[in-house]
Amino acid sequence: MNPQRDLQSKFFKALEKTYTQEAILNDSMEQLGLRRGAVYKRMNGDTALTTAELVKLSHHFQFSLDDNLLDGKFISFTHPFMHEEKLKNIDFLQSISTYLATLRRQEESKLTYLANELPMFYYFSRKHIFTFLMSIWNHLHWEEGSLKINTSTHLDEDLEGFRQDIITYYDAHPVTEIWNSNMMSNLYQQVIFCITIRAFEDRSFIDQLVNDIQQLIEHLKDITQHGIRKSNNEDEQVDLSIYLNEFGNYLNTLLYEGQDFDMTFIAFDYPQFIRTRSGKFNKYSKKWVEKIKKRSVLISSAGYQYRELFFLKLEKDFEAFQEKVNNLLKIYY
């Protein structure tokens, strides 16, 4: 038994879950400045990797030594933006798009979304809601000065492209979502506050935004009733399971599951969100989600009574929101 050889073998075999052998070989040659034969010996365990080489390769391949070599005693979380100085919302969206595209390529892939708020992917298909939220996102994290919201805000060509990609990817595979009846509240509060500080540059945008929200609620009602959603291919239908849990979820949590690609995101739509590919953590997350589901009510397809009560509250909340918006517009616009 050779512990050094066993650890190296475990290291390179774990890399092969994400990268091809050829890619590992070529990248290792470049990173370590070694010839093909020398890297082969390290991959086969004939030559020991130095600590510096191991760390350098783990950084390059974004490979967690904690998760893969220490038997789950430590769990590593990563954040894609911590070391970047200048960021824009497009960097955040590109990250989302990349992971959704990766999952789409995996066989038997699926998503599970525990929603403190309505899953943000629904907003991406509503242009005025999307523009509104991107304006707030930029104002909070990157832009200086007062908040200004209008129809053309931040929807440049690249951003619009990622918006369409994300809509396509999210609609492409089965999704399980766990909702609660207060999941629209934060959006309503943001709109009302922006009216009181005159952040909207013209009233017509507000009218279109409120109309977007109303249409979104109708869309939610439709997909929940049928339990399916049409994918980008109009002839293809994707399963959609929606549960209701009024105990609430305190963070938006997203689980990716694919053929050889499992990942957990926590606080997925916040700038400080964390993600992990720790096998033990993902297994624990799945068990936790299953427990939440058992304590929730299925309202897609089945669950007529609970679904009707849920949307009755959602519609009443919207009517109250709409009335407040109209009253505020008389004062501020």
Tab-separated table of C-alpha atoms in Angstrom:
chain	number	residue	atom	x	y	z
A	1	MET	CA	0.000	0.000	0.000
A	2	ASN	CA	1.442	3.367	-1.052
A	3	PRO	CA	-0.500	6.340	0.466
A	4	GLN	CA	1.243	8.851	-1.802
A	5	ARG	CA	0.371	6.887	-4.928
A	6	ASP	CA	-3.216	6.310	-3.751
A	7	LEU	CA	-3.771	10.025	-3.119
A	8	GLN	CA	-2.382	10.993	-6.519
A	9	SER	CA	-4.535	8.407	-8.218
A	10	LYS	CA	-7.585	9.727	-6.343
A	11	PHE	CA	-6.652	13.289	-7.328
A	12	PHE	CA	-6.385	12.637	-11.071
A	13	LYS	CA	-9.407	10.296	-11.171
A	14	ALA	CA	-11.504	13.008	-9.520
A	15	LEU	CA	-10.334	15.489	-12.181
A	16	GLU	CA	-11.550	13.092	-14.873
A	17	LYS	CA	-15.144	13.594	-13.685
A	18	THR	CA	-14.933	17.105	-15.107
A	19	TYR	CA	-12.094	17.070	-17.663
A	20	THR	CA	-10.895	14.654	-20.335
A	21	GLN	CA	-7.619	12.835	-19.804
A	22	GLU	CA	-6.090	14.712	-22.735
A	23	ALA	CA	-7.105	18.079	-21.283
A	24	ILE	CA	-5.675	17.127	-17.879
A	25	LEU	CA	-2.423	16.007	-19.500
A	26	ASN	CA	-1.995	19.090	-21.685
A	27	ASP	CA	-2.959	21.589	-18.975
A	28	SER	CA	-0.692	19.880	-16.437
A	29	MET	CA	2.241	20.042	-18.877
A	30	GLU	CA	1.645	23.772	-19.325
A	31	GLN	CA	1.067	24.556	-15.646
A	32	LEU	CA	4.028	22.549	-14.339
A	33	GLY	CA	6.388	23.239	-17.225
A	34	LEU	CA	7.001	19.513	-17.723
A	35	ARG	CA	7.148	17.202	-20.719
A	36	ARG	CA	4.455	14.648	-21.499
A	37	GLY	CA	6.367	11.693	-20.029
A	38	ALA	CA	7.010	13.487	-16.743
A	39	VAL	CA	3.321	14.351	-16.360
A	40	TYR	CA	2.317	10.780	-17.235
A	41	LYS	CA	4.501	9.520	-14.390
A	42	ARG	CA	2.753	11.869	-11.984
A	43	MET	CA	-0.680	10.837	-13.249
A	44	ASN	CA	0.268	7.152	-12.868
A	45	GLY	CA	1.729	7.719	-9.403
A	46	ASP	CA	5.258	6.692	-10.424
A	47	THR	CA	6.577	10.168	-9.538
A	48	ALA	CA	5.327	12.006	-6.468
A	49	LEU	CA	3.659	15.392	-6.919
A	50	THR	CA	5.270	18.075	-4.811
A	51	THR	CA	3.047	20.163	-2.540
A	52	ALA	CA	3.568	23.161	-4.816
A	53	GLU	CA	2.561	21.139	-7.888
A	54	LEU	CA	-0.549	19.781	-6.177
A	55	VAL	CA	-1.666	23.253	-5.092
A	56	LYS	CA	-0.946	24.748	-8.521
A	57	LEU	CA	-2.980	22.096	-10.323
A	58	SER	CA	-5.858	22.312	-7.848
A	59	HIS	CA	-6.051	26.074	-8.422
A	60	HIS	CA	-5.923	25.697	-12.189
A	61	PHE	CA	-8.611	22.998	-12.336
A	62	GLN	CA	-10.705	24.657	-9.589
A	63	PHE	CA	-10.412	21.434	-7.654
A	64	SER	CA	-11.104	21.369	-3.925
A	65	LEU	CA	-8.548	19.342	-2.004
A	66	ASP	CA	-10.805	19.552	1.063
A	67	ASP	CA	-13.781	17.945	-0.660
A	68	ASN	CA	-11.926	15.311	-2.634
A	69	LEU	CA	-8.929	14.226	-0.560
A	70	LEU	CA	-9.972	14.768	3.056
A	71	ASP	CA	-13.010	12.456	3.104
A	72	GLY	CA	-15.528	15.230	3.616
A	73	LYS	CA	-14.191	16.372	6.972
A	74	PHE	CA	-13.991	19.861	5.494
A	75	ILE	CA	-16.346	21.412	2.959
A	76	SER	CA	-15.140	24.030	0.505
A	77	PHE	CA	-17.368	26.758	-0.847
A	78	THR	CA	-16.330	28.908	-3.760
A	79	HIS	CA	-17.418	32.276	-5.022
A	80	PRO	CA	-16.638	33.345	-8.595
A	81	PHE	CA	-16.325	37.080	-7.953
A	82	MET	CA	-14.468	37.548	-4.666
A	83	HIS	CA	-11.143	38.403	-6.254
A	84	GLU	CA	-12.490	40.574	-9.057
A	85	GLU	CA	-12.275	44.342	-8.659
A	86	LYS	CA	-14.556	45.551	-11.441
A	87	LEU	CA	-17.763	43.649	-11.975
A	88	LYS	CA	-21.014	44.163	-13.800
A	89	ASN	CA	-24.291	42.332	-13.764
A	90	ILE	CA	-23.265	40.626	-16.996
A	91	ASP	CA	-20.530	38.740	-15.100
A	92	PHE	CA	-23.140	37.405	-12.708
A	93	LEU	CA	-25.503	36.413	-15.517
A	94	GLN	CA	-22.702	34.766	-17.471
A	95	SER	CA	-21.964	32.573	-14.465
A	96	ILE	CA	-25.619	31.509	-14.209
A	97	SER	CA	-25.794	30.863	-17.945
A	98	THR	CA	-22.633	28.746	-17.869
A	99	TYR	CA	-23.913	26.410	-15.152
A	100	LEU	CA	-27.325	26.044	-16.742
A	101	ALA	CA	-25.678	25.234	-20.084
A	102	THR	CA	-23.469	22.624	-18.383
A	103	LEU	CA	-26.472	21.012	-16.762
A	104	ARG	CA	-28.343	20.986	-20.041
A	105	ARG	CA	-25.610	18.794	-21.539
A	106	GLN	CA	-25.902	16.270	-18.721
A	107	GLU	CA	-28.132	13.227	-19.130
A	108	GLU	CA	-31.126	13.003	-16.797
A	109	SER	CA	-30.386	16.445	-15.400
A	110	LYS	CA	-32.772	18.313	-13.124
A	111	LEU	CA	-33.050	21.363	-10.901
A	112	THR	CA	-34.562	21.816	-7.469
A	113	TYR	CA	-35.253	25.382	-6.342
A	114	LEU	CA	-36.236	26.259	-2.776
A	115	ALA	CA	-37.663	29.738	-3.133
A	116	ASN	CA	-37.633	32.412	-0.467
A	117	GLU	CA	-38.745	34.666	-3.318
A	118	LEU	CA	-40.215	33.635	-6.640
A	119	PRO	CA	-37.408	31.834	-8.543
A	120	MET	CA	-35.587	34.560	-10.410
A	121	PHE	CA	-35.711	32.641	-13.690
A	122	TYR	CA	-39.359	33.636	-14.064
A	123	TYR	CA	-38.354	37.280	-14.017
A	124	PHE	CA	-35.933	36.814	-16.881
A	125	SER	CA	-38.744	36.233	-19.362
A	126	ARG	CA	-40.522	39.480	-18.341
A	127	LYS	CA	-38.583	42.325	-19.849
A	128	HIS	CA	-39.775	45.141	-17.590
A	129	ILE	CA	-39.376	43.125	-14.384
A	130	PHE	CA	-35.936	42.016	-15.552
A	131	THR	CA	-34.923	45.600	-16.407
A	132	PHE	CA	-36.224	46.848	-13.064
A	133	LEU	CA	-34.298	44.226	-11.065
A	134	MET	CA	-31.099	44.718	-13.060
A	135	SER	CA	-31.313	48.462	-12.401
A	136	ILE	CA	-31.563	47.843	-8.667
A	137	TRP	CA	-28.779	45.248	-8.848
A	138	ASN	CA	-26.420	47.729	-10.511
A	139	HIS	CA	-27.375	50.531	-8.156
A	140	LEU	CA	-26.759	48.445	-5.045
A	141	HIS	CA	-23.464	46.915	-6.091
A	142	TRP	CA	-21.686	48.853	-8.798
A	143	GLU	CA	-23.091	52.186	-9.907
A	144	GLU	CA	-22.633	55.530	-8.209
A	145	GLY	CA	-25.274	58.243	-7.971
A	146	SER	CA	-29.047	58.076	-7.782
A	147	LEU	CA	-31.131	55.197	-9.079
A	148	LYS	CA	-32.694	55.818	-12.500
A	149	ILE	CA	-34.977	53.267	-14.149
A	150	ASN	CA	-36.219	53.400	-17.726
A	151	THR	CA	-37.059	51.078	-20.591
A	152	SER	CA	-33.540	50.874	-22.038
A	153	THR	CA	-31.651	50.583	-18.748
A	154	HIS	CA	-28.772	48.090	-18.935
A	155	LEU	CA	-30.238	45.965	-21.707
A	156	ASP	CA	-27.243	46.050	-24.013
A	157	GLU	CA	-26.745	43.351	-26.620
A	158	ASP	CA	-24.645	41.036	-24.433
A	159	LEU	CA	-26.993	41.286	-21.478
A	160	GLU	CA	-30.025	40.593	-23.638
A	161	GLY	CA	-28.222	37.568	-25.086
A	162	PHE	CA	-27.588	36.078	-21.656
A	163	ARG	CA	-31.194	36.754	-20.675
A	164	GLN	CA	-32.396	34.709	-23.642
A	165	ASP	CA	-29.844	31.933	-22.982
A	166	ILE	CA	-30.943	31.580	-19.369
A	167	ILE	CA	-34.613	31.425	-20.331
A	168	THR	CA	-33.793	28.686	-22.850
A	169	TYR	CA	-31.656	26.638	-20.458
A	170	TYR	CA	-34.100	26.857	-17.540
A	171	ASP	CA	-36.983	25.761	-19.741
A	172	ALA	CA	-35.031	22.788	-21.084
A	173	HIS	CA	-35.086	20.335	-18.192
A	174	PRO	CA	-37.330	19.143	-15.334
A	175	VAL	CA	-37.617	21.443	-12.342
A	176	THR	CA	-38.946	20.998	-8.816
A	177	GLU	CA	-39.785	24.233	-7.013
A	178	ILE	CA	-40.965	24.891	-3.472
A	179	TRP	CA	-42.918	28.151	-3.167
A	180	ASN	CA	-44.529	30.173	-0.410
A	181	SER	CA	-47.384	32.675	-0.646
A	182	ASN	CA	-45.212	35.670	0.327
A	183	MET	CA	-42.643	35.121	-2.417
A	184	MET	CA	-43.727	38.235	-4.376
A	185	SER	CA	-43.602	40.562	-1.362
A	186	ASN	CA	-40.034	41.760	-1.808
A	187	LEU	CA	-40.656	42.724	-5.438
A	188	TYR	CA	-43.747	44.711	-4.420
A	189	GLN	CA	-41.822	46.540	-1.681
A	190	GLN	CA	-39.020	47.442	-4.096
A	191	VAL	CA	-41.451	48.869	-6.672
A	192	ILE	CA	-43.304	50.927	-4.061
A	193	PHE	CA	-40.087	52.315	-2.617
A	194	CYS	CA	-38.765	53.240	-6.065
A	195	ILE	CA	-41.960	55.201	-6.742
A	196	THR	CA	-41.539	57.193	-3.516
A	197	ILE	CA	-37.952	58.156	-4.413
A	198	ARG	CA	-38.931	58.944	-8.028
A	199	ALA	CA	-36.494	56.393	-9.413
A	200	PHE	CA	-38.675	55.744	-12.470
A	201	GLU	CA	-37.976	58.255	-15.217
A	202	ASP	CA	-41.468	57.980	-16.682
A	203	ARG	CA	-44.806	56.674	-15.522
A	204	SER	CA	-45.336	54.453	-18.570
A	205	PHE	CA	-42.564	52.134	-17.376
A	206	ILE	CA	-44.396	51.655	-14.067
A	207	ASP	CA	-47.612	50.783	-15.892
A	208	GLN	CA	-45.769	48.233	-18.037
A	209	LEU	CA	-43.996	46.823	-14.993
A	210	VAL	CA	-47.262	46.293	-13.106
A	211	ASN	CA	-48.747	44.717	-16.228
A	212	ASP	CA	-45.738	42.370	-16.425
A	213	ILE	CA	-46.350	41.281	-12.829
A	214	GLN	CA	-50.038	40.643	-13.502
A	215	GLN	CA	-49.236	38.554	-16.571
A	216	LEU	CA	-46.583	36.675	-14.598
A	217	ILE	CA	-49.143	35.666	-11.957
A	218	GLU	CA	-51.436	34.397	-14.723
A	219	HIS	CA	-48.503	32.442	-16.173
A	220	LEU	CA	-47.739	30.912	-12.765
A	221	LYS	CA	-51.358	29.897	-12.393
A	222	ASP	CA	-51.367	28.240	-15.800
A	223	ILE	CA	-48.183	26.201	-15.397
A	224	THR	CA	-49.164	25.160	-11.873
A	225	GLN	CA	-52.544	23.960	-13.038
A	226	HIS	CA	-51.068	21.798	-15.804
A	227	GLY	CA	-47.804	20.747	-14.126
A	228	ILE	CA	-45.905	21.087	-17.395
A	229	ARG	CA	-44.091	23.807	-19.232
A	230	LYS	CA	-43.334	24.069	-22.918
A	231	SER	CA	-39.633	24.131	-23.669
A	232	ASN	CA	-38.051	26.215	-26.403
A	233	ASN	CA	-39.132	23.437	-28.739
A	234	GLU	CA	-42.889	24.002	-28.840
A	235	ASP	CA	-43.569	20.290	-29.379
A	236	GLU	CA	-41.619	19.298	-26.267
A	237	GLN	CA	-43.089	19.516	-22.764
A	238	VAL	CA	-41.020	19.589	-19.591
A	239	ASP	CA	-42.207	18.270	-16.233
A	240	LEU	CA	-42.676	20.898	-13.552
A	241	SER	CA	-43.390	19.936	-9.919
A	242	ILE	CA	-44.398	22.790	-7.632
A	243	TYR	CA	-44.838	22.429	-3.888
A	244	LEU	CA	-46.154	24.891	-1.329
A	245	ASN	CA	-44.493	25.287	2.054
A	246	GLU	CA	-45.816	28.115	4.202
A	247	PHE	CA	-43.168	27.630	6.862
A	248	GLY	CA	-40.973	29.463	4.377
A	249	ASN	CA	-37.394	29.163	3.188
A	250	TYR	CA	-34.997	31.786	4.420
A	251	LEU	CA	-32.609	31.608	1.501
A	252	ASN	CA	-32.984	30.829	-2.173
A	253	THR	CA	-31.273	27.457	-2.570
A	254	LEU	CA	-30.687	25.743	-5.890
A	255	LEU	CA	-29.581	22.146	-6.421
A	256	TYR	CA	-28.165	20.989	-9.760
A	257	GLU	CA	-28.186	17.264	-10.468
A	258	GLY	CA	-26.753	15.680	-13.614
A	259	GLN	CA	-25.064	12.522	-14.796
A	260	ASP	CA	-21.777	13.456	-13.109
A	261	PHE	CA	-22.448	17.032	-12.100
A	262	ASP	CA	-23.939	17.847	-8.689
A	263	MET	CA	-23.744	21.290	-7.174
A	264	THR	CA	-25.473	23.310	-4.470
A	265	PHE	CA	-25.931	27.068	-4.617
A	266	ILE	CA	-26.952	29.018	-1.528
A	267	ALA	CA	-28.415	32.522	-1.780
A	268	PHE	CA	-28.203	32.020	-5.515
A	269	ASP	CA	-29.265	35.517	-6.567
A	270	TYR	CA	-27.165	37.510	-4.122
A	271	PRO	CA	-23.634	38.769	-4.855
A	272	GLN	CA	-22.227	36.875	-1.882
A	273	PHE	CA	-23.750	33.554	-2.914
A	274	ILE	CA	-21.681	30.436	-2.350
A	275	ARG	CA	-21.536	27.192	-4.277
A	276	THR	CA	-20.041	23.806	-3.573
A	277	ARG	CA	-19.421	20.552	-5.407
A	278	SER	CA	-18.746	18.700	-2.169
A	279	GLY	CA	-20.235	15.236	-2.606
A	280	LYS	CA	-21.141	14.890	1.068
A	281	PHE	CA	-22.685	18.340	1.256
A	282	ASN	CA	-24.736	17.792	-1.898
A	283	LYS	CA	-25.948	14.444	-0.571
A	284	TYR	CA	-26.931	16.106	2.688
A	285	SER	CA	-28.679	18.924	0.771
A	286	LYS	CA	-30.728	16.435	-1.253
A	287	LYS	CA	-31.853	14.636	1.907
A	288	TRP	CA	-32.796	17.963	3.474
A	289	VAL	CA	-34.793	18.968	0.383
A	290	GLU	CA	-36.626	15.636	0.431
A	291	LYS	CA	-37.632	16.281	4.034
A	292	ILE	CA	-38.894	19.752	3.074
A	293	LYS	CA	-40.904	18.232	0.206
A	294	LYS	CA	-42.516	15.693	2.548
A	295	ARG	CA	-43.681	18.588	4.712
A	296	SER	CA	-44.982	20.527	1.704
A	297	VAL	CA	-48.122	20.284	-0.419
A	298	LEU	CA	-47.968	19.477	-4.114
A	299	ILE	CA	-49.990	22.140	-5.950
A	300	SER	CA	-49.011	21.409	-9.554
A	301	SER	CA	-51.567	19.245	-11.389
A	302	ALA	CA	-52.951	17.807	-8.149
A	303	GLY	CA	-53.794	19.698	-4.968
A	304	TYR	CA	-56.698	21.721	-6.386
A	305	GLN	CA	-57.909	23.149	-3.069
A	306	TYR	CA	-54.493	24.282	-1.857
A	307	ARG	CA	-53.667	25.689	-5.295
A	308	GLU	CA	-56.878	27.745	-5.383
A	309	LEU	CA	-56.255	29.138	-1.911
A	310	PHE	CA	-52.668	29.944	-2.819
A	311	PHE	CA	-53.592	31.910	-5.936
A	312	LEU	CA	-56.523	33.583	-4.192
A	313	LYS	CA	-54.013	35.080	-1.746
A	314	LEU	CA	-51.542	35.880	-4.526
A	315	GLU	CA	-54.242	37.731	-6.480
A	316	LYS	CA	-55.484	39.630	-3.418
A	317	ASP	CA	-51.920	40.677	-2.599
A	318	PHE	CA	-51.472	41.876	-6.172
A	319	GLU	CA	-54.711	43.891	-6.050
A	320	ALA	CA	-53.563	45.561	-2.825
A	321	PHE	CA	-50.172	46.271	-4.405
A	322	GLN	CA	-51.782	47.673	-7.564
A	323	GLU	CA	-54.069	49.945	-5.526
A	324	LYS	CA	-51.133	51.252	-3.511
A	325	VAL	CA	-49.147	51.911	-6.696
A	326	ASN	CA	-52.051	53.886	-8.202
A	327	ASN	CA	-52.434	55.966	-5.050
A	328	LEU	CA	-48.715	56.702	-4.897
A	329	LEU	CA	-48.609	57.681	-8.565
A	330	LYS	CA	-51.152	60.437	-7.870
A	331	ILE	CA	-48.736	61.883	-5.332
A	332	TYR	CA	-45.299	61.342	-6.905
A	333	TYR	CA	-45.948	61.410	-10.661
